[in-house]
PDB file of C-alpha atoms in Angstrom:
ATOM      1  CA  MET D 230       3.691 -15.391  -6.388  1.00 50.00           C
ATOM      2  CA  THR D 231       3.639 -17.513  -3.211  1.00 45.00           C
ATOM      3  CA  ASN D 232       7.304 -18.552  -3.461  1.00 43.00           C
ATOM      4  CA  GLU D 233       8.677 -15.137  -4.341  1.00 56.00           C
ATOM      5  CA  VAL D 234      10.086 -12.802  -1.748  1.00 65.00           C
ATOM      6  CA  LEU D 235       8.233  -9.512  -1.739  1.00 74.00           C
ATOM      7  CA  SER D 236      10.108  -6.251  -1.937  1.00 84.00           C
ATOM      8  CA  SER D 237       9.541  -3.706   0.802  1.00 83.00           C
ATOM      9  CA  GLN D 238       7.193  -1.846  -1.564  1.00 85.00           C
ATOM     10  CA  GLY D 239       5.288  -5.090  -2.212  1.00 86.00           C
ATOM     11  CA  GLN D 240       5.017  -5.762   1.517  1.00 92.00           C
ATOM     12  CA  GLN D 241       3.683  -2.248   2.061  1.00 95.00           C
ATOM     13  CA  LEU D 242       1.094  -2.715  -0.679  1.00 95.00           C
ATOM     14  CA  VAL D 243      -0.025  -6.003   0.893  1.00 96.00           C
ATOM     15  CA  LYS D 244      -0.419  -4.241   4.254  1.00 96.00           C
ATOM     16  CA  THR D 245      -2.399  -1.454   2.615  1.00 97.00           C
ATOM     17  CA  ALA D 246      -4.712  -3.922   0.861  1.00 97.00           C
ATOM     18  CA  LYS D 247      -5.250  -5.729   4.195  1.00 97.00           C
ATOM     19  CA  ILE D 248      -6.130  -2.440   5.858  1.00 98.00           C
ATOM     20  CA  VAL D 249      -8.725  -1.792   3.143  1.00 98.00           C
ATOM     21  CA  TYR D 250     -10.267  -5.240   3.679  1.00 98.00           C
ATOM     22  CA  PHE D 251     -10.420  -4.635   7.438  1.00 97.00           C
ATOM     23  CA  LEU D 252     -11.940  -1.187   6.903  1.00 98.00           C
ATOM     24  CA  TYR D 253     -14.582  -2.847   4.754  1.00 97.00           C
ATOM     25  CA  LEU D 254     -15.343  -5.395   7.458  1.00 97.00           C
ATOM     26  CA  ALA D 255     -15.481  -2.620  10.064  1.00 97.00           C
ATOM     27  CA  ALA D 256     -17.997  -0.863   7.812  1.00 96.00           C
ATOM     28  CA  LEU D 257     -20.525  -3.534   8.725  1.00 94.00           C
ATOM     29  CA  ILE D 258     -20.631  -1.875  12.151  1.00 94.00           C
ATOM     30  CA  PHE D 259     -19.492   1.708  11.555  1.00 92.00           C
ATOM     31  CA  GLY D 260     -20.478   2.284   7.897  1.00 85.00           C
ATOM     32  CA  VAL D 261     -18.208   5.189   7.044  1.00 94.00           C
ATOM     33  CA  THR D 262     -14.996   3.145   7.063  1.00 96.00           C
ATOM     34  CA  SER D 263     -15.873   1.702   3.658  1.00 96.00           C
ATOM     35  CA  ILE D 264     -15.566   5.189   2.153  1.00 97.00           C
ATOM     36  CA  ILE D 265     -12.082   5.516   3.624  1.00 97.00           C
ATOM     37  CA  GLY D 266     -11.244   2.064   2.269  1.00 97.00           C
ATOM     38  CA  VAL D 267     -12.374   2.771  -1.287  1.00 98.00           C
ATOM     39  CA  ILE D 268     -10.467   6.057  -1.332  1.00 98.00           C
ATOM     40  CA  MET D 269      -7.333   4.186  -0.236  1.00 98.00           C
ATOM     41  CA  ALA D 270      -7.896   1.548  -2.938  1.00 97.00           C
ATOM     42  CA  TYR D 271      -8.186   4.249  -5.599  1.00 97.00           C
ATOM     43  CA  ILE D 272      -5.047   6.014  -4.346  1.00 97.00           C
ATOM     44  CA  TYR D 273      -2.876   2.888  -4.135  1.00 96.00           C
ATOM     45  CA  LYS D 274      -3.984   1.239  -7.408  1.00 96.00           C
ATOM     46  CA  LYS D 275      -1.222   2.216  -9.817  1.00 94.00           C
ATOM     47  CA  ASP D 276       0.085   0.841 -13.092  1.00 93.00           C
ATOM     48  CA  SER D 277       3.538   0.491 -11.535  1.00 92.00           C
ATOM     49  CA  ASN D 278       2.259  -2.011  -8.947  1.00 92.00           C
ATOM     50  CA  PRO D 279       2.525  -5.739  -9.526  1.00 93.00           C
ATOM     51  CA  GLU D 280      -0.592  -6.872 -11.385  1.00 94.00           C
ATOM     52  CA  TRP D 281      -1.626  -9.373  -8.701  1.00 95.00           C
ATOM     53  CA  ILE D 282      -1.873  -6.648  -6.050  1.00 96.00           C
ATOM     54  CA  ASN D 283      -3.795  -4.348  -8.409  1.00 96.00           C
ATOM     55  CA  THR D 284      -6.402  -7.090  -8.803  1.00 96.00           C
ATOM     56  CA  HIS D 285      -7.060  -6.738  -5.066  1.00 97.00           C
ATOM     57  CA  PHE D 286      -7.488  -2.991  -5.308  1.00 97.00           C
ATOM     58  CA  ARG D 287      -9.864  -3.417  -8.292  1.00 97.00           C
ATOM     59  CA  TRP D 288     -11.787  -6.103  -6.343  1.00 97.00           C
ATOM     60  CA  GLN D 289     -12.122  -3.715  -3.403  1.00 97.00           C
ATOM     61  CA  ILE D 290     -13.285  -0.841  -5.599  1.00 98.00           C
ATOM     62  CA  ARG D 291     -15.850  -3.060  -7.334  1.00 97.00           C
ATOM     63  CA  THR D 292     -17.024  -4.425  -3.979  1.00 97.00           C
ATOM     64  CA  PHE D 293     -17.700  -0.899  -2.758  1.00 97.00           C
ATOM     65  CA  TRP D 294     -19.605   0.278  -5.834  1.00 97.00           C
ATOM     66  CA  ILE D 295     -21.631  -2.909  -6.285  1.00 97.00           C
ATOM     67  CA  SER D 296     -22.642  -2.783  -2.623  1.00 96.00           C
ATOM     68  CA  PHE D 297     -23.421   0.924  -2.860  1.00 96.00           C
ATOM     69  CA  ILE D 298     -25.821   0.316  -5.732  1.00 97.00           C
ATOM     70  CA  GLY D 299     -27.191  -2.821  -4.065  1.00 96.00           C
ATOM     71  CA  GLY D 300     -27.744  -0.936  -0.824  1.00 96.00           C
ATOM     72  CA  PHE D 301     -29.580   1.852  -2.643  1.00 97.00           C
ATOM     73  CA  ILE D 302     -31.852  -0.627  -4.413  1.00 97.00           C
ATOM     74  CA  SER D 303     -32.420  -2.512  -1.145  1.00 96.00           C
ATOM     75  CA  ALA D 304     -33.365   0.705   0.632  1.00 96.00           C
ATOM     76  CA  LEU D 305     -35.897   1.530  -2.084  1.00 96.00           C
ATOM     77  CA  LEU D 306     -37.367  -1.961  -1.890  1.00 96.00           C
ATOM     78  CA  CYS D 307     -37.750  -1.842   1.892  1.00 94.00           C
ATOM     79  CA  VAL D 308     -41.109  -0.243   1.192  1.00 93.00           C
ATOM     80  CA  ILE D 309     -42.328  -3.619  -0.055  1.00 92.00           C
ATOM     81  CA  ILE D 310     -40.424  -5.692   2.555  1.00 92.00           C
ATOM     82  CA  ILE D 311     -38.140  -7.503   0.080  1.00 95.00           C
ATOM     83  CA  GLY D 312     -35.481  -4.843   0.632  1.00 94.00           C
ATOM     84  CA  TYR D 313     -34.818  -6.198   4.114  1.00 96.00           C
ATOM     85  CA  LEU D 314     -34.015  -9.606   2.653  1.00 96.00           C
ATOM     86  CA  LEU D 315     -31.764  -7.976   0.086  1.00 96.00           C
ATOM     87  CA  PHE D 316     -29.907  -6.135   2.873  1.00 95.00           C
ATOM     88  CA  ILE D 317     -29.247  -9.472   4.587  1.00 96.00           C
ATOM     89  CA  ALA D 318     -28.001 -10.972   1.318  1.00 97.00           C
ATOM     90  CA  LEU D 319     -25.817  -7.908   0.711  1.00 96.00           C
ATOM     91  CA  PHE D 320     -24.386  -8.196   4.231  1.00 96.00           C
ATOM     92  CA  ILE D 321     -23.406 -11.850   3.628  1.00 97.00           C
ATOM     93  CA  TRP D 322     -22.083 -11.068   0.134  1.00 97.00           C
ATOM     94  CA  TRP D 323     -19.870  -8.280   1.560  1.00 97.00           C
ATOM     95  CA  ILE D 324     -18.370 -10.585   4.196  1.00 97.00           C
ATOM     96  CA  ILE D 325     -17.665 -13.358   1.682  1.00 97.00           C
ATOM     97  CA  ARG D 326     -15.930 -11.006  -0.745  1.00 96.00           C
ATOM     98  CA  CYS D 327     -13.754  -9.538   2.014  1.00 97.00           C
ATOM     99  CA  VAL D 328     -12.811 -12.930   3.445  1.00 97.00           C
ATOM    100  CA  LYS D 329     -12.000 -14.392   0.023  1.00 96.00           C
ATOM    101  CA  GLY D 330      -9.930 -11.319  -0.823  1.00 96.00           C
ATOM    102  CA  LEU D 331      -8.007 -11.577   2.443  1.00 97.00           C
ATOM    103  CA  LYS D 332      -7.383 -15.278   1.816  1.00 97.00           C
ATOM    104  CA  TRP D 333      -5.960 -14.627  -1.653  1.00 96.00           C
ATOM    105  CA  LEU D 334      -3.928 -11.700  -0.355  1.00 96.00           C
ATOM    106  CA  ASN D 335      -2.383 -13.771   2.432  1.00 95.00           C
ATOM    107  CA  GLU D 336      -1.419 -16.381  -0.160  1.00 95.00           C
ATOM    108  CA  HIS D 337      -0.002 -13.620  -2.396  1.00 94.00           C
ATOM    109  CA  LYS D 338      -2.383 -14.637  -5.172  1.00 94.00           C
ATOM    110  CA  GLU D 339      -4.317 -12.451  -7.529  1.00 94.00           C
ATOM    111  CA  VAL D 340      -8.085 -12.266  -7.332  1.00 95.00           C
ATOM    112  CA  GLU D 341      -9.350 -15.122  -9.487  1.00 91.00           C
ATOM    113  CA  ASN D 342     -12.112 -13.256 -11.344  1.00 92.00           C
ATOM    114  CA  VAL D 343     -11.961  -9.579 -10.521  1.00 90.00           C
ATOM    115  CA  THR D 344     -14.884  -8.648 -12.785  1.00 92.00           C
ATOM    116  CA  THR D 345     -17.466 -10.934 -11.204  1.00 91.00           C
ATOM    117  CA  TYR D 346     -20.471  -9.539  -9.372  1.00 86.00           C
ATOM    118  CA  PHE D 347     -20.609 -12.510  -7.031  1.00 84.00           C
ATOM    119  CA  PHE D 348     -17.779 -14.236  -5.191  1.00 78.00           C
TER     120      PHE D 348
END
């Protein structure tokens, strides 16, 4: 997809996906922006979109839900201290997934393995 010229709809979808990634990164400070981001990803993921852009929206949705569950488990495990370490790992994992997604998006590439739990 890197050599193709994007339509105006494609350019708008790329901008929207970038906004979601930036909302996710802002969530590391503000928290609530990730909820706005996942709602946007759900709204903009459509069958009529090019498949490569839908992989980004699926990646964003999975990132939110995996981190939500991971954050819940980490919070429960804070009672026995290990939860704090899991929060740090989750924080790093979140950043890596957002940065990798932004990199692929800027190159107009699909997410390499959208179903992975890692990076």
